[in-house]
Coordinates of N, CA, C and O in Angstrom, one line a residue:
M15 N 17.3 -8.6 -2.1 CA 15.9 -9.0 -2.5 C 16.2 -10.1 -3.6 O 17.0 -10.0 -4.5
S16 N 15.4 -11.1 -3.6 CA 15.4 -12.2 -4.6 C 14.8 -11.7 -5.9 O 14.2 -10.6 -6.0
S17 N 14.9 -12.5 -6.9 CA 14.4 -12.1 -8.2 C 12.9 -11.9 -8.1 O 12.2 -12.6 -7.3
I18 N 12.4 -10.9 -8.9 CA 11.0 -10.6 -8.8 C 10.3 -11.0 -10.1 O 10.8 -10.6 -11.2
D19 N 9.2 -11.7 -10.0 CA 8.4 -12.0 -11.3 C 7.7 -10.7 -11.7 O 6.9 -10.2 -10.9
P20 N 7.9 -10.3 -12.9 CA 7.3 -9.0 -13.4 C 5.8 -9.0 -13.6 O 5.2 -8.1 -13.9
T21 N 5.3 -10.2 -13.5 CA 3.8 -10.4 -13.8 C 3.0 -10.0 -12.6 O 3.1 -10.6 -11.6
L22 N 2.1 -9.1 -12.8 CA 1.2 -8.7 -11.8 C -0.2 -9.2 -12.1 O -0.6 -9.1 -13.3
K23 N -0.9 -9.6 -11.1 CA -2.3 -10.0 -11.2 C -3.2 -9.2 -10.4 O -2.9 -9.0 -9.2
Q24 N -4.3 -8.7 -10.9 CA -5.3 -7.9 -10.1 C -5.8 -8.8 -9.1 O -6.4 -9.9 -9.3
I25 N -5.8 -8.3 -7.8 CA -6.2 -9.1 -6.7 C -7.5 -8.6 -6.0 O -8.3 -9.3 -5.7
Q26 N -7.5 -7.3 -5.8 CA -8.6 -6.7 -5.0 C -8.8 -5.2 -5.2 O -7.8 -4.6 -5.7
T27 N -9.9 -4.7 -4.9 CA -10.2 -3.3 -4.8 C -10.5 -3.0 -3.4 O -11.3 -3.7 -2.8
V28 N -9.8 -1.9 -2.9 CA -10.0 -1.6 -1.4 C -10.2 -0.2 -1.2 O -9.9 0.7 -2.0
D29 N -10.8 0.2 -0.1 CA -10.9 1.5 0.4 C -9.6 2.1 1.0 O -9.0 1.4 1.8
L30 N -9.3 3.3 0.6 CA -8.2 4.0 1.2 C -8.7 4.7 2.4 O -9.7 5.4 2.3
R31 N -8.2 4.4 3.6 CA -8.7 5.1 4.8 C -7.6 5.8 5.6 O -6.4 5.5 5.5
Q32 N -8.0 6.8 6.3 CA -7.1 7.6 7.1 C -7.4 7.2 8.5 O -8.5 7.4 9.0
P33 N -6.4 6.5 9.2 CA -6.7 6.0 10.5 C -7.2 6.9 11.6 O -7.9 6.5 12.5
S34 N -6.7 8.2 11.5 CA -7.1 9.1 12.6 C -7.0 10.6 12.1 O -6.3 10.8 11.1
L35 N -7.8 11.4 12.6 CA -7.8 12.8 12.2 C -6.5 13.5 12.3 O -6.1 14.4 11.5
D36 N -5.6 13.1 13.4 CA -4.4 13.8 13.6 C -3.2 13.1 12.8 O -2.1 13.5 12.9
N37 N -3.5 12.0 12.1 CA -2.5 11.2 11.5 C -2.6 11.5 10.0 O -3.6 11.3 9.4
A38 N -1.5 11.9 9.3 CA -1.5 12.2 7.9 C -1.3 10.9 7.0 O -1.2 11.1 5.8
S39 N -1.2 9.8 7.6 CA -1.0 8.6 6.8 C -2.3 8.0 6.3 O -3.3 8.3 6.8
F40 N -2.1 7.2 5.3 CA -3.3 6.5 4.7 C -3.0 5.0 4.6 O -1.9 4.6 4.3
V41 N -4.0 4.2 5.0 CA -3.8 2.7 5.1 C -4.7 2.0 4.3 O -5.9 2.4 4.1
V42 N -4.3 0.8 3.8 CA -5.2 -0.2 3.1 C -5.1 -1.5 3.8 O -4.0 -1.9 4.2
S43 N -6.2 -2.2 3.9 CA -6.2 -3.5 4.4 C -6.2 -4.5 3.2 O -7.1 -4.5 2.4
I44 N -5.1 -5.1 2.9 CA -4.9 -5.9 1.7 C -4.3 -7.3 2.0 O -3.3 -7.7 1.4
T45 N -4.9 -8.0 2.8 CA -4.5 -9.4 3.2 C -4.3 -10.2 2.0 O -3.2 -10.8 1.9
D46 N -5.3 -10.3 1.1 CA -5.1 -11.2 0.0 C -4.0 -10.8 -1.0 O -3.2 -11.6 -1.4
A47 N -3.8 -9.5 -1.2 CA -2.7 -9.1 -2.0 C -1.3 -9.3 -1.4 O -0.4 -9.8 -2.1
I48 N -1.2 -9.1 -0.1 CA 0.1 -9.4 0.6 C 0.4 -10.8 0.5 O 1.5 -11.3 0.2
R49 N -0.6 -11.7 0.8 CA -0.4 -13.1 0.7 C 0.0 -13.6 -0.7 O 0.8 -14.4 -0.9
A50 N -0.5 -12.9 -1.7 CA -0.2 -13.2 -3.2 C 1.2 -12.9 -3.5 O 1.8 -13.4 -4.5
T51 N 1.8 -12.0 -2.7 CA 3.2 -11.6 -2.9 C 4.2 -12.7 -2.3 O 5.4 -12.7 -2.7
G52 N 3.6 -13.6 -1.6 CA 4.5 -14.6 -0.9 C 5.0 -14.1 0.5 O 5.8 -14.8 1.1
L53 N 4.6 -12.9 0.9 CA 5.2 -12.3 2.1 C 4.0 -12.3 3.1 O 2.9 -12.6 2.8
G54 N 4.3 -11.7 4.3 CA 3.3 -11.7 5.3 C 3.6 -10.5 6.3 O 4.4 -9.6 6.0
A55 N 3.1 -10.6 7.5 CA 3.3 -9.6 8.5 C 4.7 -9.4 8.7 O 5.5 -10.4 8.8
G56 N 5.1 -8.2 8.9 CA 6.6 -7.9 9.2 C 7.4 -7.6 7.9 O 8.5 -7.1 7.9
A57 N 6.8 -8.0 6.8 CA 7.5 -7.7 5.4 C 7.6 -6.3 5.2 O 6.8 -5.5 5.8
T58 N 8.6 -5.8 4.5 CA 8.7 -4.4 4.2 C 8.6 -4.2 2.8 O 9.0 -5.0 1.9
F59 N 7.9 -3.1 2.4 CA 7.8 -2.7 1.0 C 8.3 -1.3 0.7 O 8.1 -0.4 1.5
Y60 N 9.1 -1.2 -0.4 CA 9.7 0.1 -0.8 C 8.8 0.5 -2.0 O 8.6 -0.1 -3.0
F61 N 8.2 1.7 -1.7 CA 7.3 2.3 -2.7 C 8.1 3.2 -3.7 O 9.0 3.9 -3.3
D62 N 7.8 3.1 -5.0 CA 8.5 3.9 -6.0 C 7.5 4.8 -6.7 O 6.9 4.5 -7.7
P63 N 7.4 6.1 -6.1 CA 6.3 7.0 -6.7 C 6.6 7.4 -8.2 O 5.7 7.7 -9.0
T64 N 7.9 7.3 -8.7 CA 8.2 7.5 -10.1 C 7.6 6.5 -11.0 O 7.4 6.7 -12.2
S65 N 7.2 5.3 -10.5 CA 6.6 4.3 -11.4 C 5.3 4.7 -11.9 O 4.8 4.2 -13.0
V66 N 4.6 5.6 -11.2 CA 3.3 6.1 -11.7 C 3.4 6.8 -13.0 O 2.6 6.6 -13.9
E67 N 4.4 7.7 -13.1 CA 4.6 8.5 -14.3 C 5.0 7.5 -15.5 O 4.6 7.7 -16.6
I68 N 5.8 6.5 -15.2 CA 6.2 5.6 -16.2 C 5.2 4.5 -16.6 O 4.9 4.2 -17.8
L69 N 4.6 3.9 -15.6 CA 3.6 2.8 -15.8 C 2.2 3.1 -15.5 O 1.3 2.2 -15.8
G70 N 1.9 4.2 -14.8 CA 0.5 4.5 -14.4 C 0.1 3.7 -13.1 O -1.1 3.7 -12.7
V71 N 1.0 3.0 -12.5 CA 0.8 2.2 -11.3 C 1.8 2.5 -10.3 O 3.0 2.6 -10.7
L72 N 1.5 2.6 -9.0 CA 2.4 2.8 -7.9 C 3.0 1.4 -7.6 O 2.2 0.6 -7.1
L73 N 4.2 1.2 -7.8 CA 4.8 -0.1 -7.4 C 5.5 -0.1 -6.1 O 6.0 0.9 -5.6
A74 N 5.4 -1.2 -5.4 CA 6.0 -1.4 -4.1 C 6.7 -2.8 -4.1 O 6.1 -3.8 -4.4
F75 N 8.0 -2.7 -3.9 CA 8.9 -3.9 -4.0 C 9.0 -4.4 -2.5 O 9.5 -3.7 -1.7
G76 N 8.8 -5.7 -2.3 CA 8.8 -6.2 -1.0 C 10.0 -7.2 -0.7 O 10.5 -7.7 -1.6
E77 N 10.2 -7.3 0.6 CA 11.2 -8.3 1.1 C 10.7 -8.7 2.4 O 10.1 -8.0 3.2
P78 N 11.1 -10.0 2.8 CA 10.7 -10.5 4.1 C 11.2 -9.6 5.2 O 12.2 -8.9 5.1
G79 N 10.5 -9.6 6.3 CA 10.9 -8.7 7.5 C 12.3 -9.2 7.9 O 12.5 -10.4 8.1
L80 N 13.1 -8.3 8.2 CA 14.5 -8.7 8.7 C 14.7 -8.3 10.1 O 15.8 -8.1 10.6
G81 N 13.6 -8.0 10.8 CA 13.7 -7.8 12.2 C 14.1 -6.3 12.6 O 14.2 -5.9 13.7
R82 N 14.2 -5.5 11.6 CA 14.5 -4.1 11.8 C 13.3 -3.3 11.8 O 12.3 -3.5 11.0
Q83 N 13.2 -2.3 12.6 CA 12.0 -1.5 12.7 C 12.2 -0.1 12.1 O 11.3 0.8 12.3
S84 N 13.3 0.1 11.5 CA 13.6 1.5 10.9 C 12.5 1.8 9.8 O 12.1 0.9 9.1
R85 N 12.2 3.0 9.7 CA 11.3 3.4 8.6 C 11.9 4.5 7.8 O 12.1 5.6 8.2
A86 N 12.2 4.1 6.5 CA 12.7 5.1 5.6 C 11.6 5.8 4.9 O 10.4 5.5 5.0
R87 N 11.9 6.8 4.1 CA 11.0 7.7 3.5 C 9.9 7.0 2.7 O 8.7 7.2 2.8
F88 N 10.3 6.0 1.9 CA 9.3 5.3 1.0 C 9.2 3.9 1.5 O 8.6 3.0 0.7
T89 N 9.6 3.4 2.6 CA 9.5 2.1 3.1 C 8.6 1.9 4.2 O 8.6 2.7 5.1
R90 N 7.7 0.9 4.1 CA 6.7 0.7 5.1 C 6.6 -0.8 5.4 O 6.8 -1.7 4.5
A91 N 6.3 -1.1 6.7 CA 6.2 -2.5 7.1 C 4.7 -3.0 7.1 O 3.8 -2.2 7.5
V92 N 4.5 -4.3 6.7 CA 3.2 -4.8 6.8 C 2.9 -5.1 8.3 O 3.8 -5.6 9.0
R93 N 1.7 -4.8 8.7 CA 1.3 -5.0 10.1 C 0.0 -5.7 10.2 O -0.8 -5.6 9.3
R94 N -0.2 -6.4 11.3 CA -1.5 -7.1 11.6 C -2.5 -6.0 12.2 O -2.0 -5.2 13.1
L95 N -3.7 -6.1 11.8 CA -4.7 -5.2 12.5 C -4.9 -5.6 13.9 O -5.0 -6.9 14.1
S96 N -4.8 -4.7 14.8 CA -4.9 -5.1 16.3 C -6.2 -5.8 16.6 O -6.2 -6.7 17.5
T97 N -7.3 -5.3 16.0 CA -8.6 -5.9 16.3 C -8.8 -7.2 15.6 O -9.8 -8.0 16.0
D98 N -8.1 -7.5 14.6 CA -8.3 -8.8 13.8 C -6.9 -9.2 13.3 O -6.5 -8.8 12.2
P99 N -6.2 -10.0 14.0 CA -4.8 -10.5 13.7 C -4.7 -11.1 12.3 O -3.6 -11.2 11.8
E100 N -5.8 -11.6 11.7 CA -5.8 -12.3 10.4 C -5.7 -11.2 9.3 O -5.4 -11.5 8.1
T101 N -6.0 -9.9 9.6 CA -6.0 -8.9 8.6 C -4.7 -8.2 8.6 O -4.1 -7.8 9.6
L102 N -4.1 -8.1 7.3 CA -2.9 -7.4 7.1 C -3.1 -6.1 6.5 O -3.9 -5.9 5.6
E103 N -2.4 -5.0 7.0 CA -2.6 -3.8 6.4 C -1.2 -3.1 6.2 O -0.2 -3.5 6.7
L104 N -1.2 -2.1 5.3 CA 0.0 -1.4 4.8 C -0.3 0.1 4.7 O -1.3 0.4 4.1
E105 N 0.6 0.8 5.2 CA 0.5 2.3 5.1 C 1.1 2.6 3.7 O 2.1 2.0 3.3
I106 N 0.5 3.6 3.0 CA 1.1 4.0 1.7 C 1.6 5.4 1.9 O 0.9 6.3 2.4
P107 N 2.9 5.6 1.6 CA 3.4 7.0 1.7 C 2.6 8.0 0.9 O 2.1 7.8 -0.2
E108 N 2.5 9.2 1.5 CA 1.7 10.3 0.9 C 2.2 10.7 -0.5 O 1.4 10.9 -1.4
E109 N 3.5 10.6 -0.7 CA 4.1 10.9 -2.0 C 3.6 9.9 -3.1 O 3.4 10.3 -4.2
G110 N 3.4 8.7 -2.7 CA 2.9 7.7 -3.6 C 1.5 8.0 -4.1 O 1.0 7.9 -5.2
L111 N 0.6 8.4 -3.1 CA -0.7 8.7 -3.3 C -0.8 10.0 -4.1 O -1.8 10.1 -5.0
Q112 N 0.0 10.9 -3.8 CA 0.0 12.1 -4.6 C 0.3 11.9 -6.1 O -0.2 12.4 -7.0
A113 N 1.3 10.9 -6.3 CA 1.6 10.5 -7.7 C 0.4 10.0 -8.4 O 0.2 10.1 -9.6
L114 N -0.4 9.2 -7.7 CA -1.7 8.7 -8.3 C -2.7 9.6 -8.3 O -3.9 9.4 -8.8
D115 N -2.6 10.9 -7.7 CA -3.5 11.9 -7.7 C -4.8 11.5 -6.8 O -5.9 11.8 -7.2
T116 N -4.5 10.7 -5.8 CA -5.5 10.2 -5.0 C -5.8 11.1 -3.7 O -6.9 11.1 -3.2
V117 N -4.8 11.8 -3.3 CA -5.0 12.6 -2.1 C -5.1 14.1 -2.5 O -4.6 15.0 -1.7
S118 N -5.6 14.4 -3.6 CA -5.6 15.8 -4.0 C -6.7 16.6 -3.3 O -6.8 17.8 -3.4
H119 N -7.6 15.8 -2.6 CA -8.6 16.4 -1.8 C -8.7 15.7 -0.4 O -8.4 14.6 -0.3
V120 N -9.2 16.4 0.5 CA -9.4 15.8 1.9 C -10.7 15.0 1.8 O -11.7 15.3 1.0
F121 N -10.8 13.9 2.4 CA -12.0 13.1 2.4 C -13.1 13.9 3.1 O -13.2 14.2 4.2
E122 N -14.0 14.3 2.2 CA -15.2 15.2 2.7 C -16.3 14.3 3.1 O -17.1 14.6 3.9
N123 N -16.4 13.1 2.5 CA -17.4 12.2 2.8 C -16.9 10.8 3.3 O -16.4 10.1 2.4
E124 N -16.9 10.6 4.6 CA -16.3 9.3 5.1 C -17.0 8.1 4.5 O -16.5 7.0 4.5
M125 N -18.2 8.3 4.0 CA -19.1 7.2 3.6 C -18.5 6.6 2.2 O -18.8 5.5 1.9
S126 N -17.7 7.4 1.5 CA -17.3 7.0 0.2 C -15.8 7.3 0.0 O -15.4 8.2 -0.8
P127 N -14.9 6.7 0.8 CA -13.5 7.0 0.6 C -13.0 6.6 -0.8 O -13.6 5.7 -1.4
P128 N -11.9 7.1 -1.2 CA -11.3 6.7 -2.4 C -10.9 5.3 -2.5 O -10.7 4.7 -1.4
K129 N -11.1 4.7 -3.6 CA -10.8 3.2 -3.8 C -9.5 3.1 -4.6 O -9.1 3.9 -5.5
L130 N -8.7 2.0 -4.2 CA -7.5 1.6 -5.0 C -7.7 0.2 -5.5 O -8.2 -0.7 -4.8
T131 N -7.2 -0.1 -6.7 CA -7.1 -1.4 -7.2 C -5.7 -1.8 -6.9 O -4.7 -1.1 -7.0
V132 N -5.6 -3.1 -6.5 CA -4.4 -3.7 -6.0 C -4.0 -4.9 -6.8 O -4.9 -5.8 -7.0
W133 N -2.8 -4.9 -7.3 CA -2.2 -6.0 -8.1 C -1.1 -6.6 -7.3 O -0.5 -5.9 -6.5
A134 N -0.8 -7.9 -7.5 CA 0.3 -8.5 -6.8 C 1.0 -9.5 -7.7 O 0.4 -10.1 -8.6
G135 N 2.3 -9.7 -7.4 CA 3.1 -10.7 -8.0 C 4.1 -11.1 -7.0 O 4.0 -10.7 -5.8
S136 N 5.1 -11.9 -7.4 CA 6.1 -12.3 -6.5 C 6.9 -11.2 -5.8 O 7.6 -10.4 -6.5
Q137 N 6.7 -10.9 -4.5 CA 7.2 -9.9 -3.8 C 7.0 -8.5 -4.4 O 7.9 -7.6 -4.2
L138 N 5.9 -8.3 -5.0 CA 5.7 -7.0 -5.7 C 4.2 -6.7 -5.6 O 3.3 -7.5 -5.8
L139 N 3.9 -5.4 -5.3 CA 2.6 -4.9 -5.2 C 2.4 -3.7 -6.2 O 3.4 -3.0 -6.5
G140 N 1.3 -3.6 -6.7 CA 0.9 -2.4 -7.6 C -0.4 -1.8 -7.2 O -1.3 -2.5 -6.8
F141 N -0.4 -0.5 -7.1 CA -1.6 0.2 -6.7 C -2.0 1.3 -7.8 O -1.2 1.9 -8.4
G142 N -3.3 1.2 -8.1 CA -3.9 2.3 -9.1 C -5.2 2.8 -8.6 O -5.9 2.2 -7.8
A143 N -5.5 4.1 -8.9 CA -6.7 4.7 -8.6 C -7.9 3.9 -9.3 O -7.7 3.5 -10.4
S144 N -8.9 3.7 -8.5 CA -10.1 3.0 -9.0 C -11.3 3.9 -9.2 O -11.6 4.5 -8.2
G145 N -11.8 4.0 -10.3 CA -12.9 4.8 -10.6 C -13.8 5.2 -9.5 O -14.1 5.9 -8.8

């Protein structure tokens, strides 16, 4: 990974959504934030749940896609939304959301899913619970 600029800038607030009832993952559409990192579709991000305890923000360190499709415990790849190829989305590991205390309850009301504030810097994303 190249050097990372430690400065994060708030980019957007997004809804956290669960793509399907049988899928335990949670996804955010964060095209602007991913572009602000200097990366794009296929890039991989390593999430560090311990960063929440230290900084109050879930950090994800990115690197350009290297053509590998392996999925490690805290690593997720940026993908294009199938219905809109211009939209970039990223799955957030459940452990990261638990550290933010975002998934402590099941979505009871689909009309108002939890929101996340997203920050970005050079090859770096930050996620925080949004009121």
